[in-house]
């Protein structure tokens, strides 16, 4: 039996060595995505090849529902990063934005096999089980054991060993390890319980008894309640986590708004809680696929059926527990990822995408629709085998097998991007944000003037907290004010929908959950939620 397992692992390993051509669709205006800067030029509305990676065998890609940067790994273990870089999340020792995939030279002595991408940080795993991280570390999300350096521009060692893979939420990181009794470890921001340690580490800040703060956790810590289980898969949303153990049981924890945890209620879970639907006869098979978006979660169960839960569409009811997505019944899903409000799937010899999109991230082409409420094939990729996919905040990456489709790949566009020196440095982009934010106030006036000044200022502060790229003080107060409101929701009035109103008023995480920076759709969503008249969806004005 052991020999069979070993040979199976070898086959698996061999299979995973295979690489393919990386294609990107969505926004390439990295410093502007989600910031309501007006029209973004240069969206790639069809899957497009990237000049530096043409012909390179890419075997793994990482982005995140909160990320505006990308990570790609080739079969040789080289790591390439590009995109927004205001917190050093690209790992090149500077804060220069890069439009082109750029080799991370400081990782050259490692063979990198896995990676994760948070809002402003990146974490990678080497073949020998080490983990390194770079980018923003204010909440300890790099797992280096210290928050002394708020930004790490170059890779630093994470205090974990025997690492198999990694996943990143907006400001936290989850490692899976082969260490006995510590198969899952977490570090970073504990605000909604997303670290799974039974606390949000909340405390009153010095200057005021009302202002709340959250103690960072810079040292990766094993989740005690899962010490008896072997966690084999993990996915992170903005502020929630989905994990699967070796028996096929699914656990979720963290922020509970919109039902994204699948427990038929919306309260935050501070320790992993098993999802009832996936027990007994319906446990997940070993080849199951899981993903977590900003406000939803997904997995494939028996027979390959895809289940989803949380906020599935911008309008309509939320799915408070896992339900089968019948549109994809009968398809064999080999990979899936979720972005802010969009999803990409590799199934059989097709690539399928759907969701609310703004930048062409569904890849339907110049004549295709922008968004789709139901799964649709990406026609230009029909007949190609998809090796892996990754969804960022405003873009999607697909790696396709080149076998027998070389001539079709040659017909796809190739994106050059600007050279690194032409990318904007942090001061320019930081200056740009306030300018555009004020413009946003004017541009969004016709959509949200009726929301009153209080709501309007709240929305603009949403945009700041979503980005976390303002000065540190405003960032602090935003997180804390948001957290304070969260606690009011939890401690008082538990019966009244547990923060559905909170989730609706301020996108569930207080950062970007219902379409960070979407402007009008966010306002429309709020209006809809009030007009539906469901007590659980609106928060009474004080």
Short mmCIF file of C-alpha atoms in Angstrom, two decimals:
data_model
loop_
_atom_site.label_atom_id
_atom_site.label_comp_id
_atom_site.label_asym_id
_atom_site.label_seq_id
_atom_site.Cartn_x
_atom_site.Cartn_y
_atom_site.Cartn_z
CA UNK A 1 0.00 0.00 0.00
CA UNK A 2 2.81 2.37 0.95
CA UNK A 3 4.54 1.61 -2.35
CA UNK A 4 1.34 2.35 -4.23
CA UNK A 5 0.98 5.68 -2.47
CA UNK A 6 4.62 6.48 -3.15
CA UNK A 7 4.34 5.69 -6.84
CA UNK A 8 1.12 7.72 -6.97
CA UNK A 9 2.98 10.65 -5.45
CA UNK A 10 5.74 10.29 -8.01
CA UNK A 11 3.22 10.32 -10.85
CA UNK A 12 1.58 13.37 -9.27
CA UNK A 13 4.98 15.05 -8.94
CA UNK A 14 5.84 14.31 -12.53
CA UNK A 15 2.49 15.64 -13.67
CA UNK A 16 2.91 18.85 -11.70
CA UNK A 17 6.33 19.43 -13.29
CA UNK A 18 4.63 20.05 -16.60
CA UNK A 19 4.39 23.69 -17.51
CA UNK A 20 2.57 25.69 -20.13
CA UNK A 21 1.99 29.13 -21.63
CA UNK A 22 0.80 31.87 -19.27
CA UNK A 23 -2.08 34.02 -20.52
CA UNK A 24 -3.41 37.12 -18.76
CA UNK A 25 -6.69 38.99 -19.10
CA UNK A 26 -8.00 42.00 -17.19
CA UNK A 27 -6.51 45.31 -16.11
CA UNK A 28 -2.86 46.22 -16.54
CA UNK A 29 -3.25 49.63 -14.83
CA UNK A 30 -1.83 48.16 -11.66
CA UNK A 31 -1.73 51.33 -9.58
CA UNK A 32 -5.32 52.25 -10.46
CA UNK A 33 -7.27 48.98 -10.10
CA UNK A 34 -10.10 49.39 -7.62
CA UNK A 35 -9.28 53.00 -6.86
CA UNK A 36 -12.09 54.67 -8.77
CA UNK A 37 -9.67 56.61 -10.88
CA UNK A 38 -12.04 56.85 -13.82
CA UNK A 39 -11.64 54.92 -17.06
CA UNK A 40 -8.75 52.52 -17.06
CA UNK A 41 -6.98 52.22 -20.39
CA UNK A 42 -5.35 49.12 -21.76
CA UNK A 43 -7.54 46.36 -20.32
CA UNK A 44 -6.72 42.99 -21.87
CA UNK A 45 -10.21 41.73 -22.69
CA UNK A 46 -8.95 38.49 -24.26
CA UNK A 47 -6.39 36.06 -22.86
CA UNK A 48 -3.05 37.56 -23.90
CA UNK A 49 0.53 36.29 -23.84
CA UNK A 50 3.15 38.25 -21.91
CA UNK A 51 6.33 39.04 -23.85
CA UNK A 52 8.89 38.03 -21.16
CA UNK A 53 7.16 34.68 -20.59
CA UNK A 54 6.47 33.65 -24.19
CA UNK A 55 7.72 30.07 -24.46
CA UNK A 56 8.59 29.84 -20.74
CA UNK A 57 7.15 26.74 -19.05
CA UNK A 58 5.03 28.17 -16.21
CA UNK A 59 3.69 25.57 -13.81
CA UNK A 60 2.13 27.64 -11.01
CA UNK A 61 0.54 31.09 -10.77
CA UNK A 62 -0.65 33.00 -7.71
CA UNK A 63 -2.87 36.03 -7.29
CA UNK A 64 -5.50 36.71 -4.65
CA UNK A 65 -8.97 38.22 -4.48
CA UNK A 66 -7.35 41.24 -2.77
CA UNK A 67 -4.21 41.33 -4.93
CA UNK A 68 -3.22 43.78 -7.63
CA UNK A 69 0.02 41.95 -8.34
CA UNK A 70 0.88 38.53 -9.79
CA UNK A 71 3.37 35.74 -9.10
CA UNK A 72 4.36 33.05 -11.61
CA UNK A 73 6.69 30.07 -11.12
CA UNK A 74 8.35 28.15 -13.93
CA UNK A 75 9.28 24.47 -13.99
CA UNK A 76 12.88 25.33 -13.05
CA UNK A 77 11.65 26.95 -9.81
CA UNK A 78 12.26 30.55 -10.89
CA UNK A 79 9.86 33.15 -9.49
CA UNK A 80 8.53 36.08 -11.53
CA UNK A 81 6.46 38.95 -10.12
CA UNK A 82 4.79 42.01 -11.60
CA UNK A 83 2.04 44.54 -10.85
CA UNK A 84 1.49 46.97 -8.00
CA UNK A 85 4.50 47.37 -5.74
CA UNK A 86 3.80 50.20 -3.29
CA UNK A 87 4.64 47.96 -0.32
CA UNK A 88 7.49 46.02 -1.90
CA UNK A 89 5.22 43.05 -2.58
CA UNK A 90 7.16 42.15 -5.73
CA UNK A 91 10.33 41.37 -3.77
CA UNK A 92 12.80 43.27 -5.97
CA UNK A 93 14.23 45.47 -3.22
CA UNK A 94 12.35 48.59 -4.35
CA UNK A 95 8.85 50.04 -4.74
CA UNK A 96 8.88 50.35 -8.52
CA UNK A 97 5.77 49.10 -10.27
CA UNK A 98 6.50 46.50 -12.94
CA UNK A 99 4.26 45.91 -15.95
CA UNK A 100 6.34 42.98 -17.15
CA UNK A 101 6.96 39.70 -15.33
CA UNK A 102 10.37 40.15 -13.69
CA UNK A 103 12.59 37.43 -12.23
CA UNK A 104 13.06 37.81 -8.44
CA UNK A 105 16.85 37.55 -8.38
CA UNK A 106 17.09 37.20 -4.59
CA UNK A 107 15.24 33.89 -4.83
CA UNK A 108 17.65 32.49 -7.42
CA UNK A 109 19.28 30.05 -4.98
CA UNK A 110 15.92 28.42 -4.19
CA UNK A 111 13.71 26.23 -6.32
CA UNK A 112 10.30 27.83 -5.70
CA UNK A 113 7.34 25.46 -6.10
CA UNK A 114 4.38 27.30 -4.52
CA UNK A 115 3.36 30.89 -3.85
CA UNK A 116 0.59 32.98 -2.31
CA UNK A 117 -0.38 36.57 -2.91
CA UNK A 118 -2.10 38.88 -0.40
CA UNK A 119 -3.22 42.47 -0.76
CA UNK A 120 0.29 43.84 -0.33
CA UNK A 121 2.48 40.84 0.44
CA UNK A 122 3.72 37.68 -1.24
CA UNK A 123 4.87 34.38 0.27
CA UNK A 124 6.71 31.59 -1.55
CA UNK A 125 7.65 27.99 -0.70
CA UNK A 126 10.83 26.26 -1.84
CA UNK A 127 11.22 22.62 -2.81
CA UNK A 128 13.07 21.88 0.44
CA UNK A 129 10.15 23.12 2.59
CA UNK A 130 11.38 26.62 3.40
CA UNK A 131 9.13 29.67 3.10
CA UNK A 132 10.10 33.25 2.30
CA UNK A 133 7.99 36.39 2.19
CA UNK A 134 8.18 40.02 1.12
CA UNK A 135 5.97 43.11 1.13
CA UNK A 136 3.83 44.69 3.82
CA UNK A 137 4.32 43.31 7.32
CA UNK A 138 2.36 45.71 9.51
CA UNK A 139 0.16 42.91 10.87
CA UNK A 140 2.89 40.25 10.93
CA UNK A 141 1.56 38.61 7.76
CA UNK A 142 5.08 37.74 6.56
CA UNK A 143 5.50 35.34 9.49
CA UNK A 144 9.06 36.52 10.13
CA UNK A 145 8.49 36.73 13.90
CA UNK A 146 8.73 40.52 14.00
CA UNK A 147 6.81 43.60 12.89
CA UNK A 148 9.81 45.85 13.42
CA UNK A 149 10.07 46.45 9.68
CA UNK A 150 6.65 47.44 8.42
CA UNK A 151 7.77 46.81 4.84
CA UNK A 152 10.22 44.15 3.67
CA UNK A 153 11.34 44.99 0.13
CA UNK A 154 13.33 41.76 -0.27
CA UNK A 155 12.55 38.16 0.73
CA UNK A 156 12.84 37.31 4.45
CA UNK A 157 12.58 33.88 6.04
CA UNK A 158 9.24 32.80 7.54
CA UNK A 159 9.47 30.97 10.87
CA UNK A 160 8.01 27.73 9.56
CA UNK A 161 9.53 24.46 8.41
CA UNK A 162 8.52 21.45 6.32
CA UNK A 163 6.15 23.68 4.33
CA UNK A 164 4.12 22.08 1.54
CA UNK A 165 2.07 25.02 0.31
CA UNK A 166 0.86 28.49 1.27
CA UNK A 167 -2.24 30.70 0.83
CA UNK A 168 -2.70 34.39 1.55
CA UNK A 169 -5.69 36.43 2.60
CA UNK A 170 -5.64 40.22 2.43
CA UNK A 171 -3.46 40.69 5.53
CA UNK A 172 -2.80 37.17 6.76
CA UNK A 173 -1.01 34.01 5.64
CA UNK A 174 -1.72 30.29 6.04
CA UNK A 175 0.97 27.61 5.66
CA UNK A 176 0.38 23.87 5.29
CA UNK A 177 3.17 21.80 6.77
CA UNK A 178 4.05 18.12 6.97
CA UNK A 179 5.08 18.56 10.63
CA UNK A 180 3.31 16.18 13.00
CA UNK A 181 0.36 17.81 14.81
CA UNK A 182 0.96 21.17 13.12
CA UNK A 183 -0.32 20.69 9.58
CA UNK A 184 -1.71 24.25 9.41
CA UNK A 185 -0.14 27.45 10.75
CA UNK A 186 -1.27 31.07 10.46
CA UNK A 187 0.13 34.58 11.02
CA UNK A 188 -1.02 38.15 10.40
CA UNK A 189 -4.11 40.19 11.19
CA UNK A 190 -6.50 38.37 13.57
CA UNK A 191 -9.32 40.93 13.35
CA UNK A 192 -12.17 38.61 12.33
CA UNK A 193 -10.79 35.37 13.74
CA UNK A 194 -9.35 34.38 10.35
CA UNK A 195 -6.20 33.02 12.02
CA UNK A 196 -8.31 30.34 13.73
CA UNK A 197 -6.81 30.70 17.22
CA UNK A 198 -10.02 31.50 19.08
CA UNK A 199 -9.41 35.24 19.44
CA UNK A 200 -9.32 38.42 17.41
CA UNK A 201 -6.58 39.88 19.67
CA UNK A 202 -8.60 43.06 20.06
CA UNK A 203 -7.49 45.74 22.52
CA UNK A 204 -8.20 49.38 23.23
CA UNK A 205 -5.59 51.67 21.74
CA UNK A 206 -3.82 54.09 24.07
CA UNK A 207 -5.24 57.37 22.85
CA UNK A 208 -8.91 56.51 23.32
CA UNK A 209 -10.99 53.85 25.00
CA UNK A 210 -13.31 53.73 21.99
CA UNK A 211 -10.68 53.13 19.36
CA UNK A 212 -9.93 49.46 18.89
CA UNK A 213 -6.81 47.85 17.53
CA UNK A 214 -5.78 44.28 16.77
CA UNK A 215 -2.54 42.84 17.99
CA UNK A 216 -0.52 41.48 15.05
CA UNK A 217 0.63 37.89 15.11
CA UNK A 218 4.05 37.86 13.43
CA UNK A 219 5.04 34.31 14.42
CA UNK A 220 3.27 31.49 12.53
CA UNK A 221 1.26 29.49 15.04
CA UNK A 222 -0.32 26.07 14.58
CA UNK A 223 -4.12 25.99 14.90
CA UNK A 224 -4.64 23.97 18.08
CA UNK A 225 -8.17 22.76 17.28
CA UNK A 226 -6.90 21.11 14.08
CA UNK A 227 -3.85 19.47 15.64
CA UNK A 228 -5.46 16.04 15.35
CA UNK A 229 -6.27 16.48 11.65
CA UNK A 230 -4.05 16.55 8.59
CA UNK A 231 -5.02 19.56 6.51
CA UNK A 232 -4.33 18.94 2.82
CA UNK A 233 -5.90 21.92 1.03
CA UNK A 234 -6.43 25.56 1.93
CA UNK A 235 -7.81 28.69 0.26
CA UNK A 236 -8.12 32.22 1.62
CA UNK A 237 -10.65 34.95 0.91
CA UNK A 238 -10.07 38.53 1.98
CA UNK A 239 -10.75 37.74 5.65
CA UNK A 240 -11.83 34.10 5.76
CA UNK A 241 -10.25 30.69 5.29
CA UNK A 242 -11.44 27.39 3.80
CA UNK A 243 -9.54 24.16 4.52
CA UNK A 244 -9.96 20.45 3.78
CA UNK A 245 -8.57 17.59 5.86
CA UNK A 246 -7.33 14.21 4.67
CA UNK A 247 -10.76 12.68 5.39
CA UNK A 248 -12.46 15.11 3.00
CA UNK A 249 -14.12 17.30 5.64
CA UNK A 250 -14.33 21.05 4.98
CA UNK A 251 -13.65 23.69 7.65
CA UNK A 252 -14.22 27.44 7.42
CA UNK A 253 -13.48 30.31 9.77
CA UNK A 254 -13.02 34.10 9.85
CA UNK A 255 -15.41 36.76 8.66
CA UNK A 256 -18.99 35.46 8.41
CA UNK A 257 -20.82 38.16 6.42
CA UNK A 258 -22.94 37.10 3.42
CA UNK A 259 -22.81 33.45 4.52
CA UNK A 260 -19.36 32.87 3.04
CA UNK A 261 -18.53 30.37 5.80
CA UNK A 262 -21.45 28.12 4.84
CA UNK A 263 -22.84 27.65 8.36
CA UNK A 264 -26.36 29.01 7.67
CA UNK A 265 -25.58 32.06 9.79
CA UNK A 266 -23.40 35.12 9.51
CA UNK A 267 -21.43 35.26 12.71
CA UNK A 268 -17.66 35.33 12.59
CA UNK A 269 -15.95 32.07 13.52
CA UNK A 270 -12.74 32.41 15.52
CA UNK A 271 -11.84 28.71 15.33
CA UNK A 272 -12.25 26.29 12.40
CA UNK A 273 -15.79 24.98 12.16
CA UNK A 274 -16.76 21.98 10.07
CA UNK A 275 -19.22 22.64 7.24
CA UNK A 276 -22.16 20.28 7.80
CA UNK A 277 -22.95 19.68 4.14
CA UNK A 278 -19.63 17.91 3.49
CA UNK A 279 -19.89 14.99 5.92
CA UNK A 280 -20.90 11.34 5.86
CA UNK A 281 -21.63 10.42 2.22
CA UNK A 282 -20.62 13.78 0.82
CA UNK A 283 -17.00 14.21 1.89
CA UNK A 284 -14.60 15.71 -0.64
CA UNK A 285 -12.59 13.31 -2.82
CA UNK A 286 -8.77 13.62 -2.84
CA UNK A 287 -8.77 15.42 -6.21
CA UNK A 288 -11.30 18.03 -5.03
CA UNK A 289 -10.74 21.67 -5.98
CA UNK A 290 -11.40 24.52 -3.50
CA UNK A 291 -11.32 28.29 -3.83
CA UNK A 292 -12.26 31.39 -1.84
CA UNK A 293 -13.29 34.75 -3.26
CA UNK A 294 -13.78 38.02 -1.43
CA UNK A 295 -17.31 37.18 -0.31
CA UNK A 296 -17.83 33.55 -1.29
CA UNK A 297 -16.34 30.06 -1.17
CA UNK A 298 -16.40 27.05 -3.51
CA UNK A 299 -15.37 23.41 -3.71
CA UNK A 300 -16.00 20.32 -5.78
CA UNK A 301 -17.52 17.35 -3.94
CA UNK A 302 -18.57 13.83 -4.95
CA UNK A 303 -18.81 13.28 -8.69
CA UNK A 304 -16.98 16.56 -9.29
CA UNK A 305 -20.07 18.65 -8.55
CA UNK A 306 -19.20 22.28 -7.81
CA UNK A 307 -20.75 23.77 -4.68
CA UNK A 308 -20.73 27.48 -3.87
CA UNK A 309 -21.82 29.59 -0.91
CA UNK A 310 -21.76 33.25 0.17
CA UNK A 311 -22.46 36.23 -2.06
CA UNK A 312 -22.59 34.67 -5.51
CA UNK A 313 -23.97 37.62 -7.49
CA UNK A 314 -24.00 41.37 -6.98
CA UNK A 315 -27.80 41.22 -6.71
CA UNK A 316 -30.10 38.53 -5.35
CA UNK A 317 -30.03 36.45 -2.20
CA UNK A 318 -26.85 35.18 -0.63
CA UNK A 319 -26.30 31.44 -0.35
CA UNK A 320 -26.02 30.82 3.37
CA UNK A 321 -24.91 27.20 2.95
CA UNK A 322 -23.23 25.23 0.11
CA UNK A 323 -25.47 24.62 -2.88
CA UNK A 324 -24.60 22.81 -6.11
CA UNK A 325 -24.01 25.08 -9.11
CA UNK A 326 -26.07 23.16 -11.62
CA UNK A 327 -24.65 25.00 -14.65
CA UNK A 328 -21.42 23.02 -14.25
CA UNK A 329 -22.92 19.60 -13.50
CA UNK A 330 -21.20 16.91 -15.52
CA UNK A 331 -18.00 18.90 -16.08
CA UNK A 332 -14.71 17.61 -14.73
CA UNK A 333 -13.09 20.59 -13.01
CA UNK A 334 -9.33 20.26 -12.73
CA UNK A 335 -8.62 23.75 -11.35
CA UNK A 336 -10.50 26.83 -10.13
CA UNK A 337 -9.84 30.21 -8.57
CA UNK A 338 -11.96 33.16 -7.46
CA UNK A 339 -11.18 36.86 -7.62
CA UNK A 340 -13.06 39.77 -6.16
CA UNK A 341 -16.42 38.79 -7.70
CA UNK A 342 -15.37 36.58 -10.61
CA UNK A 343 -14.39 32.95 -11.09
CA UNK A 344 -12.22 31.01 -13.54
CA UNK A 345 -12.34 27.25 -14.05
CA UNK A 346 -10.33 24.80 -16.11
CA UNK A 347 -12.60 21.88 -17.06
CA UNK A 348 -11.92 19.08 -19.55
CA UNK A 349 -10.60 20.91 -22.63
CA UNK A 350 -12.42 24.15 -21.88
CA UNK A 351 -11.87 27.28 -19.88
CA UNK A 352 -14.96 28.67 -18.18
CA UNK A 353 -15.46 31.99 -16.41
CA UNK A 354 -18.30 34.00 -14.88
CA UNK A 355 -19.11 36.71 -12.37
CA UNK A 356 -19.17 40.47 -12.06
CA UNK A 357 -16.21 41.89 -13.95
CA UNK A 358 -15.01 45.37 -14.72
CA UNK A 359 -11.70 45.11 -16.51
CA UNK A 360 -12.13 42.30 -19.02
CA UNK A 361 -11.00 39.70 -16.49
CA UNK A 362 -13.48 37.11 -17.81
CA UNK A 363 -11.61 37.01 -21.14
CA UNK A 364 -14.67 37.00 -23.40
CA UNK A 365 -13.00 39.25 -25.98
CA UNK A 366 -13.81 42.68 -27.45
CA UNK A 367 -17.22 41.56 -28.73
CA UNK A 368 -18.16 39.50 -25.70
CA UNK A 369 -20.10 40.62 -22.67
CA UNK A 370 -18.28 42.22 -19.76
CA UNK A 371 -19.91 40.23 -16.96
CA UNK A 372 -21.88 36.99 -16.87
CA UNK A 373 -24.21 35.71 -14.17
CA UNK A 374 -23.81 32.15 -15.46
CA UNK A 375 -20.67 30.16 -16.34
CA UNK A 376 -19.64 30.63 -19.99
CA UNK A 377 -16.83 29.21 -22.05
CA UNK A 378 -13.92 31.46 -22.96
CA UNK A 379 -14.28 30.78 -26.68
CA UNK A 380 -10.74 31.69 -27.71
CA UNK A 381 -9.37 28.96 -25.39
CA UNK A 382 -11.83 26.24 -26.41
CA UNK A 383 -10.08 22.92 -26.98
CA UNK A 384 -7.05 23.87 -24.89
CA UNK A 385 -6.15 21.99 -21.71
CA UNK A 386 -5.83 24.34 -18.73
CA UNK A 387 -3.05 23.41 -16.29
CA UNK A 388 -3.85 25.98 -13.61
CA UNK A 389 -5.63 29.32 -13.08
CA UNK A 390 -5.36 32.25 -10.66
CA UNK A 391 -7.64 35.25 -10.16
CA UNK A 392 -6.54 38.62 -8.82
CA UNK A 393 -8.61 41.62 -7.90
CA UNK A 394 -9.04 42.80 -11.49
CA UNK A 395 -7.42 40.16 -13.66
CA UNK A 396 -7.10 36.44 -14.35
CA UNK A 397 -4.16 34.21 -15.25
CA UNK A 398 -4.51 30.94 -17.14
CA UNK A 399 -1.74 28.47 -17.89
CA UNK A 400 -2.52 26.31 -20.94
CA UNK A 401 -0.79 23.19 -22.21
CA UNK A 402 1.01 24.00 -25.47
CA UNK A 403 0.64 20.44 -26.80
CA UNK A 404 -1.05 20.52 -30.24
CA UNK A 405 -2.17 24.16 -29.88
CA UNK A 406 1.06 26.01 -30.68
CA UNK A 407 -0.35 27.51 -33.87
CA UNK A 408 -3.43 28.78 -32.03
CA UNK A 409 -1.28 30.34 -29.31
CA UNK A 410 0.70 32.12 -32.01
CA UNK A 411 -2.50 33.88 -33.08
CA UNK A 412 -3.04 35.40 -29.61
CA UNK A 413 -1.95 38.95 -28.82
CA UNK A 414 1.32 39.55 -26.99
CA UNK A 415 1.47 42.28 -24.33
CA UNK A 416 4.77 44.11 -23.92
CA UNK A 417 4.09 46.40 -20.96
CA UNK A 418 6.41 49.19 -19.89
CA UNK A 419 9.98 48.57 -18.84
CA UNK A 420 10.55 48.55 -15.07
CA UNK A 421 12.15 52.00 -15.12
CA UNK A 422 8.96 53.46 -16.57
CA UNK A 423 6.83 52.11 -13.72
CA UNK A 424 5.59 54.66 -11.21
CA UNK A 425 7.37 54.94 -7.89
CA UNK A 426 5.42 54.99 -4.65
CA UNK A 427 5.31 58.78 -4.16
CA UNK A 428 3.68 59.30 -7.57
CA UNK A 429 1.01 56.69 -7.04
CA UNK A 430 0.35 57.85 -3.51
CA UNK A 431 -0.15 61.36 -4.80
CA UNK A 432 -2.45 60.06 -7.45
CA UNK A 433 -4.83 58.42 -5.01
CA UNK A 434 -6.11 61.51 -3.20
CA UNK A 435 -6.46 63.41 -6.49
CA UNK A 436 -8.60 60.73 -7.97
CA UNK A 437 -10.48 60.17 -4.76
CA UNK A 438 -11.72 63.73 -4.87
CA UNK A 439 -12.66 63.25 -8.52
CA UNK A 440 -14.46 60.12 -7.48
CA UNK A 441 -16.62 62.22 -5.20
CA UNK A 442 -17.75 64.26 -8.20
CA UNK A 443 -18.03 61.36 -10.61
CA UNK A 444 -20.02 59.19 -8.25
CA UNK A 445 -22.25 62.05 -7.15
CA UNK A 446 -25.09 61.22 -9.50
CA UNK A 447 -25.07 57.59 -8.32
CA UNK A 448 -24.80 58.21 -4.62
CA UNK A 449 -25.78 61.83 -3.87
CA UNK A 450 -28.97 60.54 -2.29
CA UNK A 451 -26.94 58.57 0.25
CA UNK A 452 -26.37 61.60 2.50
CA UNK A 453 -23.02 63.09 3.44
CA UNK A 454 -22.36 60.64 6.23
CA UNK A 455 -22.71 57.67 3.94
CA UNK A 456 -20.68 59.37 1.24
CA UNK A 457 -17.74 60.05 3.51
CA UNK A 458 -18.04 56.48 4.77
CA UNK A 459 -17.79 55.23 1.21
CA UNK A 460 -14.67 57.27 0.51
CA UNK A 461 -13.14 55.99 3.72
CA UNK A 462 -14.07 52.50 2.51
CA UNK A 463 -11.98 53.14 -0.53
CA UNK A 464 -9.05 54.17 1.61
CA UNK A 465 -9.34 51.23 3.95
CA UNK A 466 -9.78 48.89 1.03
CA UNK A 467 -6.51 50.01 -0.40
CA UNK A 468 -4.55 50.45 2.81
CA UNK A 469 -2.19 52.62 0.81
CA UNK A 470 -2.89 55.88 2.63
CA UNK A 471 -0.68 57.01 5.44
CA UNK A 472 -0.49 54.68 8.40
CA UNK A 473 -2.66 56.75 10.71
CA UNK A 474 -5.68 56.73 8.44
CA UNK A 475 -5.14 53.04 7.84
CA UNK A 476 -5.13 52.37 11.57
CA UNK A 477 -8.24 54.30 12.34
CA UNK A 478 -10.09 52.72 9.45
CA UNK A 479 -9.33 49.19 10.53
CA UNK A 480 -10.15 50.00 14.10
CA UNK A 481 -13.38 51.88 13.47
CA UNK A 482 -14.42 49.03 11.27
CA UNK A 483 -13.48 46.52 13.92
CA UNK A 484 -15.37 48.43 16.58
CA UNK A 485 -18.52 48.30 14.51
CA UNK A 486 -17.93 44.59 13.99
CA UNK A 487 -17.81 43.97 17.71
CA UNK A 488 -20.97 45.96 18.33
CA UNK A 489 -22.62 43.66 15.86
CA UNK A 490 -21.35 40.56 17.60
CA UNK A 491 -22.02 41.55 21.18
CA UNK A 492 -25.35 43.22 20.80
CA UNK A 493 -28.38 42.17 18.81
CA UNK A 494 -27.04 38.77 17.83
CA UNK A 495 -30.49 37.70 16.75
CA UNK A 496 -30.84 40.44 14.18
CA UNK A 497 -28.97 38.99 11.27
CA UNK A 498 -25.47 39.13 12.73
CA UNK A 499 -24.07 41.86 10.68
CA UNK A 500 -25.81 41.22 7.43
CA UNK A 501 -26.38 44.94 7.66
CA UNK A 502 -22.76 45.39 8.54
CA UNK A 503 -21.74 43.33 5.59
CA UNK A 504 -24.05 45.29 3.37
CA UNK A 505 -23.20 48.74 4.60
CA UNK A 506 -19.50 48.27 4.64
CA UNK A 507 -18.41 45.48 2.34
CA UNK A 508 -18.04 42.55 4.68
CA UNK A 509 -14.38 42.99 5.45
CA UNK A 510 -14.53 46.72 5.73
CA UNK A 511 -12.07 46.58 2.95
CA UNK A 512 -13.04 45.28 -0.44
CA UNK A 513 -15.56 42.57 -0.15
CA UNK A 514 -18.44 43.63 -2.29
CA UNK A 515 -16.43 45.12 -5.07
CA UNK A 516 -13.75 47.33 -3.67
CA UNK A 517 -13.64 50.48 -5.70
CA UNK A 518 -16.61 49.54 -7.81
CA UNK A 519 -18.34 52.80 -7.09
CA UNK A 520 -21.74 52.47 -8.63
CA UNK A 521 -22.31 48.73 -8.27
CA UNK A 522 -21.59 49.13 -4.55
CA UNK A 523 -24.14 51.92 -4.26
CA UNK A 524 -26.63 49.94 -6.33
CA UNK A 525 -26.10 46.95 -4.07
CA UNK A 526 -26.78 49.01 -0.97
CA UNK A 527 -29.92 50.48 -2.52
CA UNK A 528 -31.13 47.03 -3.46
CA UNK A 529 -30.53 45.70 0.00
CA UNK A 530 -32.57 48.48 1.54
CA UNK A 531 -35.34 48.22 -1.02
CA UNK A 532 -35.68 44.47 -0.51
CA UNK A 533 -36.89 45.31 2.96
CA UNK A 534 -35.31 42.32 4.65
CA UNK A 535 -34.64 43.18 8.26
CA UNK A 536 -31.50 41.15 8.26
CA UNK A 537 -29.93 43.12 5.43
CA UNK A 538 -30.12 46.68 6.63
CA UNK A 539 -28.50 48.23 9.65
CA UNK A 540 -30.76 50.67 11.51
CA UNK A 541 -29.42 54.20 11.49
CA UNK A 542 -28.30 55.50 14.82
#
